């Protein structure tokens, strides 16, 4: 990374171990302006004094404050800062929480290699510079937008390409006191034979003849793309022509011919400079209108294609849940967009085991949907082995198969996978960074203050080369329920009465969370129906921001 030609980026390193602090300082002092702090409070004071830094590297385990908590406190003040955490493989829960909260760019395991750390930091520095560059360009564009005059405002009010062209020639012609104006559109280097016309109230010229007299100059501007000024004597009158190309980037969009009558009504350099400034905005508006027209056509085509993709993705999920003598399984999934990254799976193994799973690919839309399709395909292959495998082994195989693609796109997958043996009543499960599964008994639902959470959990798929986590097991009794959900439900913003189950609660909006979901489950006065439960939540959701998926297994 070459930083010689520009100021050094600021880096803040936070670690309560002086040796680590010194090592990190020596590693990066030549490339960055390094600030050091031995605690999170001291680091916050440094940020108060020095302002935004490009990169923060924080140890996770510190006495006064965890690294992830410290980093989360910097997000609102410094949203562009790149945050990294130093941790160990044993910090699985903290690692999962940090990734799911979206506040950590990368994590670095202890002990680290200098080459690995430098590579990650260089990537973080490039990401920071790109974000700042885009922010600066946006600010420049906003400042330029504020300087638009009345002419450009009139032009930009018309979005439709067809109606914009006459607006341009009329607005510019009227504002700059032209006797008349003619606009030739240009497509693939060829001007249109019929121009769009503007004529002032006192213009008595034959515009067709006037346009023909300057045609050679117009063709020259089409070829050379340079402004031309020419005076022509016609019908005992002097006509001053100003012929300007309307260009956007490398595309010639049109040629505008503004004409003034009279010996004294010449086009001054000040007139030309001002008109050219307006012409730049007009060319931009034309380009955007053409792009808008093309985008509408492409959007319509994309909507049609996404409708097909939604149907295909829906067909990937089980359309008909298998019926079992010993258990009842219900499942449903609602993407936030046309397609999404949530998925569920139900599989009846030939040996009698009932497999269920719910997963969530990070992100939304088409990229998440592609990984969802891959995950389902690999999952079905692994579950269909002749001898019913263990959920923990399936997780490792999934991670190994999908690891390269997930890492290359900065994606990961959270998932719960469970296997129920109807003969023994034993449930085996593995959790890859997903929400905790819930278990309760239907007979004791009204007397149960909170459900049982299965809290053994590993890291998401696609984080480490080898999946880290332990499976769990539990004996299931008749009448007990096993429920899996995605975070699109627990993080949904819903009306307060639904969230707490209080009829007179304030009409506020809160996140449902697992506690709110449990309250809704307790208030059901009929046989458990997962689709009705999900529909109740969706009816009181402010706006669906994430995919919503639920799956339940009831032991009969």
Coordinates of C-alpha atoms in Angstrom, one line a residue:
X1 CA 0.0 0.0 0.0
X2 CA 1.5 3.3 -1.1
X3 CA 0.7 6.1 1.3
X4 CA 3.7 8.4 0.5
X5 CA 1.7 10.8 -1.6
X6 CA -1.1 11.4 0.8
X7 CA -1.5 12.0 4.6
X8 CA -1.4 8.9 6.8
X9 CA -4.7 7.5 7.8
X10 CA -5.4 7.4 11.6
X11 CA -5.6 4.1 13.4
X12 CA -6.7 3.5 17.0
X13 CA -5.5 0.3 18.8
X14 CA -7.0 -0.7 22.1
X15 CA -5.6 -3.5 24.3
X16 CA -5.1 -3.9 28.0
X17 CA -1.9 -5.9 27.4
X18 CA 1.1 -3.4 26.9
X19 CA 3.1 -6.0 24.9
X20 CA 0.3 -6.4 22.4
X21 CA -0.2 -2.7 22.2
X22 CA 3.5 -2.1 21.5
X23 CA 3.6 -4.9 18.9
X24 CA 0.6 -3.5 17.0
X25 CA 2.2 0.0 17.2
X26 CA 5.5 -1.1 15.7
X27 CA 3.7 -3.0 13.0
X28 CA 1.7 -0.1 11.7
X29 CA 3.5 3.1 12.8
X30 CA 5.2 3.6 9.4
X31 CA 1.9 3.3 7.4
X32 CA -0.6 4.9 9.8
X33 CA -0.8 7.6 12.4
X34 CA -1.3 5.3 15.3
X35 CA -3.2 6.2 18.5
X36 CA -2.9 3.8 21.5
X37 CA -5.2 3.2 24.5
X38 CA -5.0 0.6 27.2
X39 CA -8.7 0.5 27.9
X40 CA -12.0 1.2 26.3
X41 CA -12.7 4.4 28.3
X42 CA -9.3 5.8 27.4
X43 CA -10.0 5.0 23.8
X44 CA -13.3 6.9 23.9
X45 CA -11.4 9.9 25.3
X46 CA -8.9 9.7 22.5
X47 CA -11.7 9.7 19.9
X48 CA -13.2 12.8 21.7
X49 CA -9.9 14.6 21.2
X50 CA -8.8 13.4 17.8
X51 CA -12.1 12.8 16.0
X52 CA -12.7 10.2 13.4
X53 CA -10.1 7.5 12.7
X54 CA -10.0 5.2 9.7
X55 CA -9.5 1.9 11.6
X56 CA -10.1 0.7 15.1
X57 CA -8.5 -2.5 16.3
X58 CA -9.7 -3.6 19.7
X59 CA -9.0 -6.5 22.0
X60 CA -12.2 -8.4 22.9
X61 CA -11.5 -9.4 26.5
X62 CA -10.8 -6.2 28.5
X63 CA -11.5 -5.6 32.2
X64 CA -13.8 -2.5 32.0
X65 CA -15.6 -3.1 28.8
X66 CA -15.7 -5.8 26.1
X67 CA -14.3 -4.9 22.7
X68 CA -17.6 -5.4 20.9
X69 CA -19.4 -3.1 23.4
X70 CA -16.7 -0.4 22.9
X71 CA -16.9 -0.7 19.1
X72 CA -20.7 -0.5 19.2
X73 CA -20.4 2.9 21.0
X74 CA -18.4 4.3 18.1
X75 CA -20.8 3.4 15.4
X76 CA -23.2 6.3 15.6
X77 CA -20.5 9.0 15.9
X78 CA -18.1 7.5 13.3
X79 CA -20.2 5.3 10.9
X80 CA -17.4 5.3 8.2
X81 CA -14.7 3.9 10.6
X82 CA -13.6 0.3 9.9
X83 CA -13.8 -1.8 13.1
X84 CA -11.9 -5.0 13.9
X85 CA -11.7 -7.1 17.0
X86 CA -9.0 -9.3 18.4
X87 CA -10.5 -12.5 19.8
X88 CA -9.9 -16.2 20.5
X89 CA -11.7 -19.3 19.2
X90 CA -13.4 -19.7 22.5
X91 CA -15.2 -16.4 22.2
X92 CA -17.9 -18.0 20.0
X93 CA -20.9 -16.2 21.5
X94 CA -19.2 -12.8 21.4
X95 CA -18.1 -13.4 17.8
X96 CA -21.6 -14.4 16.7
X97 CA -23.1 -11.3 18.5
X98 CA -20.5 -9.0 16.9
X99 CA -21.1 -10.3 13.4
X100 CA -24.9 -10.4 13.7
X101 CA -24.9 -6.8 15.0
X102 CA -23.0 -5.6 11.9
X103 CA -20.5 -3.5 13.9
X104 CA -17.3 -5.5 13.1
X105 CA -15.6 -5.6 9.7
X106 CA -13.2 -8.4 10.5
X107 CA -12.2 -10.5 13.5
X108 CA -8.6 -11.6 14.1
X109 CA -7.9 -14.6 16.1
X110 CA -5.1 -14.9 18.7
X111 CA -2.3 -15.6 18.1
X112 CA -2.1 -13.9 14.7
X113 CA 0.6 -13.7 12.1
X114 CA 2.0 -10.4 11.0
X115 CA 1.4 -11.0 7.4
X116 CA -2.3 -12.0 8.0
X117 CA -2.9 -8.9 10.1
X118 CA -1.3 -6.5 7.7
X119 CA -3.3 -8.0 4.8
X120 CA -6.6 -7.5 6.7
X121 CA -5.6 -3.9 7.7
X122 CA -4.7 -3.0 4.2
X123 CA -8.0 -4.3 3.0
X124 CA -9.7 -2.2 5.7
X125 CA -7.8 0.9 4.7
X126 CA -8.8 0.6 1.1
X127 CA -12.4 0.1 2.1
X128 CA -12.3 3.2 4.3
X129 CA -10.8 5.3 1.5
X130 CA -13.4 4.1 -1.0
X131 CA -16.2 5.0 1.4
X132 CA -14.8 8.4 2.1
X133 CA -14.3 9.0 -1.6
X134 CA -17.9 8.2 -2.4
X135 CA -19.1 10.4 0.5
X136 CA -17.0 13.4 -0.9
X137 CA -18.4 12.9 -4.4
X138 CA -21.9 12.8 -3.0
X139 CA -21.4 16.1 -1.1
X140 CA -20.0 17.7 -4.3
X141 CA -23.0 16.6 -6.3
X142 CA -25.4 18.0 -3.6
X143 CA -23.6 21.4 -3.6
X144 CA -23.8 21.5 -7.4
X145 CA -27.5 20.7 -7.2
X146 CA -28.1 23.7 -4.9
X147 CA -26.8 26.1 -7.6
X148 CA -29.3 25.1 -10.3
X149 CA -31.1 28.2 -11.6
X150 CA -34.7 28.5 -12.8
X151 CA -33.9 27.2 -16.3
X152 CA -32.4 23.9 -15.1
X153 CA -35.2 23.5 -12.5
X154 CA -37.8 23.8 -15.3
X155 CA -35.8 21.2 -17.3
X156 CA -35.5 18.7 -14.5
X157 CA -39.2 18.9 -13.6
X158 CA -39.9 16.9 -16.8
X159 CA -38.8 13.3 -16.3
X160 CA -40.3 11.9 -19.5
X161 CA -37.8 12.0 -22.4
X162 CA -40.3 12.9 -25.0
X163 CA -41.8 15.9 -23.1
X164 CA -38.3 17.1 -21.9
X165 CA -37.0 18.0 -25.3
X166 CA -39.4 20.8 -26.1
X167 CA -39.2 22.0 -22.5
X168 CA -35.4 22.4 -23.0
X169 CA -35.6 24.4 -26.2
X170 CA -38.4 26.6 -25.0
X171 CA -37.0 27.3 -21.5
X172 CA -33.5 28.1 -22.8
X173 CA -34.8 30.1 -25.7
X174 CA -37.1 32.2 -23.6
X175 CA -34.7 32.8 -20.7
X176 CA -31.8 33.9 -22.9
X177 CA -34.0 36.1 -25.1
X178 CA -33.5 34.2 -28.4
X179 CA -35.7 35.1 -31.3
X180 CA -36.1 31.4 -32.0
X181 CA -34.5 28.1 -31.3
X182 CA -34.1 24.7 -32.9
X183 CA -33.1 21.4 -31.3
X184 CA -31.9 18.4 -33.3
X185 CA -31.6 15.2 -31.4
X186 CA -28.7 12.9 -32.2
X187 CA -28.8 9.1 -32.3
X188 CA -25.7 7.1 -33.1
X189 CA -24.0 10.1 -34.7
X190 CA -27.0 11.0 -36.9
X191 CA -29.1 14.1 -36.3
X192 CA -32.8 14.0 -36.6
X193 CA -34.2 15.6 -39.8
X194 CA -37.0 17.4 -38.0
X195 CA -36.0 19.7 -35.2
X196 CA -38.0 20.8 -32.2
X197 CA -38.8 24.5 -32.5
X198 CA -39.1 27.6 -30.3
X199 CA -40.2 31.0 -31.5
X200 CA -40.6 34.2 -29.5
X201 CA -43.8 36.2 -29.9
X202 CA -42.1 38.8 -32.2
X203 CA -40.3 36.3 -34.4
X204 CA -41.3 36.7 -38.0
X205 CA -38.7 34.5 -39.6
X206 CA -39.5 31.3 -41.5
X207 CA -37.9 28.8 -39.2
X208 CA -37.5 26.1 -41.8
X209 CA -35.6 28.4 -44.1
X210 CA -33.6 29.8 -41.2
X211 CA -32.6 26.3 -40.1
X212 CA -31.6 25.3 -43.6
X213 CA -29.3 28.2 -43.9
X214 CA -27.2 27.0 -41.0
X215 CA -27.4 23.3 -41.6
X216 CA -23.8 22.9 -42.7
X217 CA -22.7 24.5 -39.4
X218 CA -25.0 22.2 -37.4
X219 CA -23.5 19.1 -39.2
X220 CA -20.1 20.5 -38.4
X221 CA -21.0 20.6 -34.7
X222 CA -22.3 17.1 -34.9
X223 CA -19.0 16.0 -36.2
X224 CA -16.6 18.2 -34.2
X225 CA -18.8 18.5 -31.0
X226 CA -17.6 22.2 -30.5
X227 CA -19.7 25.3 -30.1
X228 CA -20.0 27.5 -33.2
X229 CA -21.1 31.1 -33.5
X230 CA -22.1 32.5 -37.0
X231 CA -23.9 35.6 -38.3
X232 CA -26.0 35.2 -41.5
X233 CA -27.7 37.9 -43.6
X234 CA -31.1 36.9 -44.8
X235 CA -34.1 38.9 -45.9
X236 CA -32.4 42.2 -45.0
X237 CA -31.9 40.9 -41.5
X238 CA -28.8 39.8 -39.5
X239 CA -29.3 36.5 -37.7
X240 CA -26.8 35.5 -35.0
X241 CA -26.7 31.7 -34.6
X242 CA -25.2 30.0 -31.5
X243 CA -24.9 26.3 -32.2
X244 CA -24.1 24.2 -29.1
X245 CA -23.6 20.4 -28.7
X246 CA -25.4 18.8 -25.8
X247 CA -23.0 16.2 -24.5
X248 CA -23.0 13.9 -21.6
X249 CA -19.7 12.1 -21.0
X250 CA -18.7 10.8 -24.5
X251 CA -22.3 10.8 -25.9
X252 CA -23.6 13.5 -28.2
X253 CA -27.3 13.7 -27.3
X254 CA -28.5 16.8 -29.3
X255 CA -27.5 20.0 -31.0
X256 CA -29.2 23.3 -30.0
X257 CA -29.3 26.3 -32.4
X258 CA -30.3 29.6 -30.7
X259 CA -30.9 32.5 -33.0
X260 CA -31.0 36.3 -32.2
X261 CA -32.2 38.9 -34.8
X262 CA -30.6 42.3 -35.2
X263 CA -27.1 43.8 -35.6
X264 CA -26.7 44.6 -31.9
X265 CA -28.1 41.3 -30.5
X266 CA -24.9 39.4 -30.6
X267 CA -24.0 36.4 -28.4
X268 CA -21.4 37.7 -25.9
X269 CA -18.8 35.5 -24.2
X270 CA -20.7 35.9 -21.0
X271 CA -23.9 34.7 -22.7
X272 CA -22.1 31.7 -24.1
X273 CA -20.4 30.7 -20.8
X274 CA -23.7 30.9 -19.0
X275 CA -25.6 29.0 -21.7
X276 CA -23.0 26.3 -21.8
X277 CA -23.4 25.8 -18.0
X278 CA -27.1 25.4 -18.5
X279 CA -26.5 23.2 -21.5
X280 CA -24.4 20.8 -19.3
X281 CA -27.4 20.4 -16.9
X282 CA -29.7 20.0 -19.9
X283 CA -27.5 17.3 -21.3
X284 CA -27.4 15.6 -17.9
X285 CA -31.2 15.8 -17.7
X286 CA -31.7 14.3 -21.2
X287 CA -29.3 11.5 -20.4
X288 CA -31.1 10.8 -17.2
X289 CA -34.5 10.9 -19.0
X290 CA -33.2 8.4 -21.6
X291 CA -31.8 6.3 -18.8
X292 CA -35.1 6.5 -16.9
X293 CA -36.9 5.4 -20.0
X294 CA -34.5 2.5 -20.5
X295 CA -34.6 1.7 -16.8
X296 CA -38.4 1.5 -16.8
X297 CA -38.3 -1.0 -19.6
X298 CA -35.5 -3.0 -17.9
X299 CA -37.4 -2.8 -14.6
X300 CA -40.5 -4.3 -16.2
X301 CA -38.4 -7.1 -17.7
X302 CA -36.7 -7.6 -14.3
X303 CA -40.0 -7.8 -12.5
X304 CA -41.1 -10.5 -14.8
X305 CA -37.9 -12.4 -14.4
X306 CA -38.0 -12.0 -10.6
X307 CA -41.5 -13.3 -10.5
X308 CA -40.3 -16.4 -12.2
X309 CA -37.3 -16.6 -9.8
X310 CA -39.7 -16.2 -6.8
X311 CA -41.7 -19.1 -8.1
X312 CA -38.6 -21.2 -8.7
X313 CA -37.3 -20.4 -5.2
X314 CA -40.6 -21.2 -3.7
X315 CA -40.6 -24.6 -5.5
X316 CA -37.2 -25.3 -3.9
X317 CA -38.8 -25.3 -0.5
X318 CA -41.1 -28.2 0.5
X319 CA -44.5 -27.5 -1.0
X320 CA -46.1 -30.4 0.8
X321 CA -44.8 -31.2 4.3
X322 CA -44.6 -34.9 4.9
X323 CA -47.1 -36.4 7.3
X324 CA -45.7 -38.5 10.2
X325 CA -47.5 -40.8 12.6
X326 CA -45.5 -39.7 15.5
X327 CA -45.1 -36.0 14.8
X328 CA -46.7 -33.0 13.1
X329 CA -44.4 -30.5 11.2
X330 CA -45.5 -27.1 10.1
X331 CA -43.4 -24.5 8.2
X332 CA -43.7 -21.3 6.2
X333 CA -41.4 -18.7 4.7
X334 CA -42.1 -15.1 3.5
X335 CA -39.2 -13.3 1.7
X336 CA -38.9 -9.5 2.3
X337 CA -38.2 -9.1 -1.4
X338 CA -39.2 -11.0 -4.5
X339 CA -36.6 -13.6 -3.5
X340 CA -34.6 -14.0 -0.2
X341 CA -32.1 -15.9 1.8
X342 CA -34.3 -17.7 4.4
X343 CA -35.0 -21.3 4.0
X344 CA -36.5 -24.4 5.8
X345 CA -36.2 -28.1 5.1
X346 CA -38.2 -31.2 6.2
X347 CA -36.8 -34.6 5.4
X348 CA -38.2 -38.1 6.2
X349 CA -35.1 -40.3 6.3
X350 CA -35.6 -44.0 5.2
X351 CA -34.4 -45.1 8.6
X352 CA -37.3 -43.3 10.3
X353 CA -35.6 -40.1 11.5
X354 CA -37.4 -36.8 10.9
X355 CA -35.0 -34.0 9.9
X356 CA -35.9 -30.3 10.2
X357 CA -33.9 -27.1 9.5
X358 CA -34.2 -23.4 9.3
X359 CA -31.4 -21.2 7.8
X360 CA -30.7 -17.6 7.0
X361 CA -28.2 -16.4 4.5
X362 CA -26.7 -12.9 5.4
X363 CA -28.0 -10.2 3.1
X364 CA -31.2 -10.1 1.0
X365 CA -32.4 -10.4 -2.6
X366 CA -30.8 -12.4 -5.4
X367 CA -27.3 -13.0 -3.9
X368 CA -28.8 -14.4 -0.7
X369 CA -31.3 -16.5 -2.8
X370 CA -28.5 -18.1 -4.8
X371 CA -26.7 -19.2 -1.6
X372 CA -30.0 -20.4 -0.2
X373 CA -30.4 -22.6 -3.2
X374 CA -26.9 -24.0 -2.9
X375 CA -27.3 -24.6 0.9
X376 CA -30.6 -26.5 0.4
X377 CA -29.0 -28.6 -2.4
X378 CA -26.0 -29.6 -0.2
X379 CA -28.1 -30.1 2.9
X380 CA -30.4 -32.5 1.1
X381 CA -27.5 -34.4 -0.2
X382 CA -25.9 -34.8 3.3
X383 CA -29.2 -35.8 5.0
X384 CA -29.9 -38.4 2.3
X385 CA -27.0 -40.6 3.3
X386 CA -27.8 -44.3 3.7
X387 CA -27.0 -44.2 7.4
X388 CA -28.7 -41.2 9.0
X389 CA -25.8 -38.8 9.9
X390 CA -25.3 -36.7 13.0
X391 CA -26.4 -33.0 12.7
X392 CA -22.9 -31.9 13.8
X393 CA -21.3 -33.8 10.9
X394 CA -23.8 -32.3 8.5
X395 CA -22.8 -28.8 9.7
X396 CA -19.1 -29.5 9.1
X397 CA -19.8 -30.8 5.6
X398 CA -22.0 -27.8 4.7
X399 CA -19.3 -25.4 6.0
X400 CA -16.5 -27.2 4.0
X401 CA -18.6 -27.3 0.8
X402 CA -19.8 -23.6 0.9
X403 CA -16.8 -22.0 2.6
X404 CA -14.9 -20.7 -0.4
X405 CA -18.0 -19.1 -2.0
X406 CA -19.2 -17.6 1.2
X407 CA -15.8 -16.1 2.1
X408 CA -15.2 -14.7 -1.4
X409 CA -18.5 -12.7 -1.2
X410 CA -18.3 -11.8 2.5
X411 CA -21.5 -13.8 3.3
X412 CA -22.3 -16.3 6.0
X413 CA -25.2 -18.6 6.9
X414 CA -26.8 -19.1 10.3
X415 CA -28.8 -22.3 10.7
X416 CA -30.4 -24.8 13.1
X417 CA -30.4 -28.4 12.0
X418 CA -32.3 -31.1 14.1
X419 CA -32.9 -34.8 13.9
X420 CA -35.8 -36.4 15.8
X421 CA -36.0 -40.2 16.4
X422 CA -39.7 -41.1 16.8
X423 CA -38.7 -44.5 18.3
X424 CA -36.7 -43.2 21.1
X425 CA -38.1 -39.7 21.3
X426 CA -34.6 -38.2 21.3
X427 CA -33.9 -34.9 19.5
X428 CA -30.4 -34.2 18.3
X429 CA -29.6 -30.6 17.1
X430 CA -26.7 -28.4 15.9
X431 CA -26.9 -24.6 15.9
X432 CA -24.6 -22.5 13.6
X433 CA -25.0 -19.0 15.0
X434 CA -28.8 -19.0 14.7
X435 CA -31.5 -18.0 17.2
X436 CA -32.0 -20.5 20.1
X437 CA -34.7 -23.1 19.4
X438 CA -37.7 -23.0 21.8
X439 CA -39.4 -26.0 23.4
X440 CA -42.6 -26.1 25.5
X441 CA -45.4 -28.5 26.4
X442 CA -48.9 -27.8 25.1
X443 CA -50.5 -29.1 28.3
X444 CA -48.5 -26.7 30.5
X445 CA -48.5 -23.7 28.1
X446 CA -50.6 -21.3 30.2
X447 CA -48.7 -22.1 33.4
X448 CA -45.2 -21.8 31.8
X449 CA -43.6 -18.3 32.3
X450 CA -41.0 -18.9 29.5
X451 CA -40.1 -21.7 27.2
X452 CA -37.0 -23.9 27.3
X453 CA -34.3 -22.5 25.1
X454 CA -31.7 -25.0 23.6
X455 CA -28.6 -22.8 24.1
X456 CA -25.8 -24.8 22.7
X457 CA -24.6 -22.8 19.7
X458 CA -21.6 -22.7 17.3
X459 CA -20.4 -20.1 14.9
X460 CA -22.2 -19.4 11.5
X461 CA -21.2 -21.3 8.4
X462 CA -18.5 -19.6 6.3
X463 CA -16.6 -18.0 9.1
X464 CA -13.8 -20.5 9.8
X465 CA -12.4 -23.2 7.6
X466 CA -13.6 -25.8 10.1
X467 CA -17.0 -25.3 11.7
X468 CA -16.7 -24.8 15.5
X469 CA -19.6 -25.9 17.7
X470 CA -21.1 -28.7 19.7
X471 CA -24.4 -30.5 19.1
X472 CA -27.0 -31.0 21.8
X473 CA -29.8 -33.5 22.5
X474 CA -33.0 -33.7 24.5
X475 CA -35.7 -36.3 25.1
X476 CA -39.0 -35.1 23.7
X477 CA -42.3 -36.1 25.3
X478 CA -45.8 -36.4 23.7
X479 CA -47.4 -32.9 23.4
X480 CA -44.2 -31.0 23.3
X481 CA -43.3 -28.5 20.6
X482 CA -40.0 -27.6 19.0
X483 CA -39.9 -24.2 17.3
X484 CA -37.4 -22.6 14.9
X485 CA -37.6 -19.0 13.7
X486 CA -35.5 -16.6 11.7
X487 CA -34.4 -13.2 13.0
X488 CA -36.8 -11.5 10.5
X489 CA -39.5 -12.3 13.0
X490 CA -37.8 -11.5 16.3
X491 CA -36.4 -8.3 14.9
X492 CA -39.7 -7.2 13.3
X493 CA -41.1 -3.9 14.5
X494 CA -44.7 -4.4 15.6
X495 CA -47.4 -2.6 17.4
X496 CA -47.0 -2.7 21.2
X497 CA -50.3 -4.4 22.1
X498 CA -49.3 -7.4 20.0
X499 CA -45.8 -7.5 21.4
X500 CA -46.8 -7.6 25.0
X501 CA -50.3 -9.1 24.8
X502 CA -51.8 -6.1 26.7
X503 CA -55.1 -4.8 25.3
X504 CA -54.6 -1.3 26.7
X505 CA -51.0 -0.9 25.8
X506 CA -49.8 2.3 24.1
X507 CA -49.9 2.3 20.3
X508 CA -46.1 2.1 20.1
X509 CA -43.8 0.0 17.9
X510 CA -41.2 -2.4 19.4
X511 CA -39.1 -5.3 18.3
X512 CA -41.0 -8.6 18.8
X513 CA -38.0 -10.6 20.1
X514 CA -38.3 -14.1 21.3
X515 CA -40.0 -13.0 24.5
X516 CA -42.8 -11.2 22.5
X517 CA -43.2 -14.3 20.4
X518 CA -43.6 -16.4 23.5
X519 CA -46.4 -14.1 24.7
X520 CA -48.2 -14.6 21.4
X521 CA -47.9 -18.3 21.7
X522 CA -49.4 -18.3 25.3
X523 CA -52.3 -16.2 24.1
X524 CA -53.4 -18.7 21.4
X525 CA -56.7 -20.2 22.5
X526 CA -56.9 -22.8 19.9
X527 CA -54.9 -25.6 18.4
X528 CA -51.4 -24.4 17.5
X529 CA -51.4 -23.2 13.9
X530 CA -48.1 -21.8 12.7
X531 CA -49.5 -20.0 9.6
X532 CA -52.1 -18.2 11.7
X533 CA -49.4 -17.2 14.2
X534 CA -47.2 -15.8 11.4
X535 CA -50.1 -14.0 9.8
X536 CA -51.0 -12.3 13.1
X537 CA -47.4 -11.0 13.4
X538 CA -47.3 -9.9 9.8
X539 CA -50.6 -8.0 10.1
X540 CA -49.2 -5.8 12.9
X541 CA -45.7 -5.4 11.4
X542 CA -44.8 -1.8 10.5
X543 CA -42.8 -2.9 7.4
X544 CA -41.2 -6.2 6.6
X545 CA -37.5 -5.5 6.5
X546 CA -36.2 -9.1 6.5
X547 CA -37.2 -12.6 5.4
X548 CA -39.6 -14.3 7.9
X549 CA -39.5 -18.1 8.4
X550 CA -40.9 -20.4 11.1
X551 CA -40.9 -24.2 11.5
X552 CA -42.5 -26.2 14.3
X553 CA -42.3 -29.9 15.2
X554 CA -45.1 -31.3 17.5
X555 CA -44.6 -34.7 19.1
X556 CA -47.9 -36.6 18.9

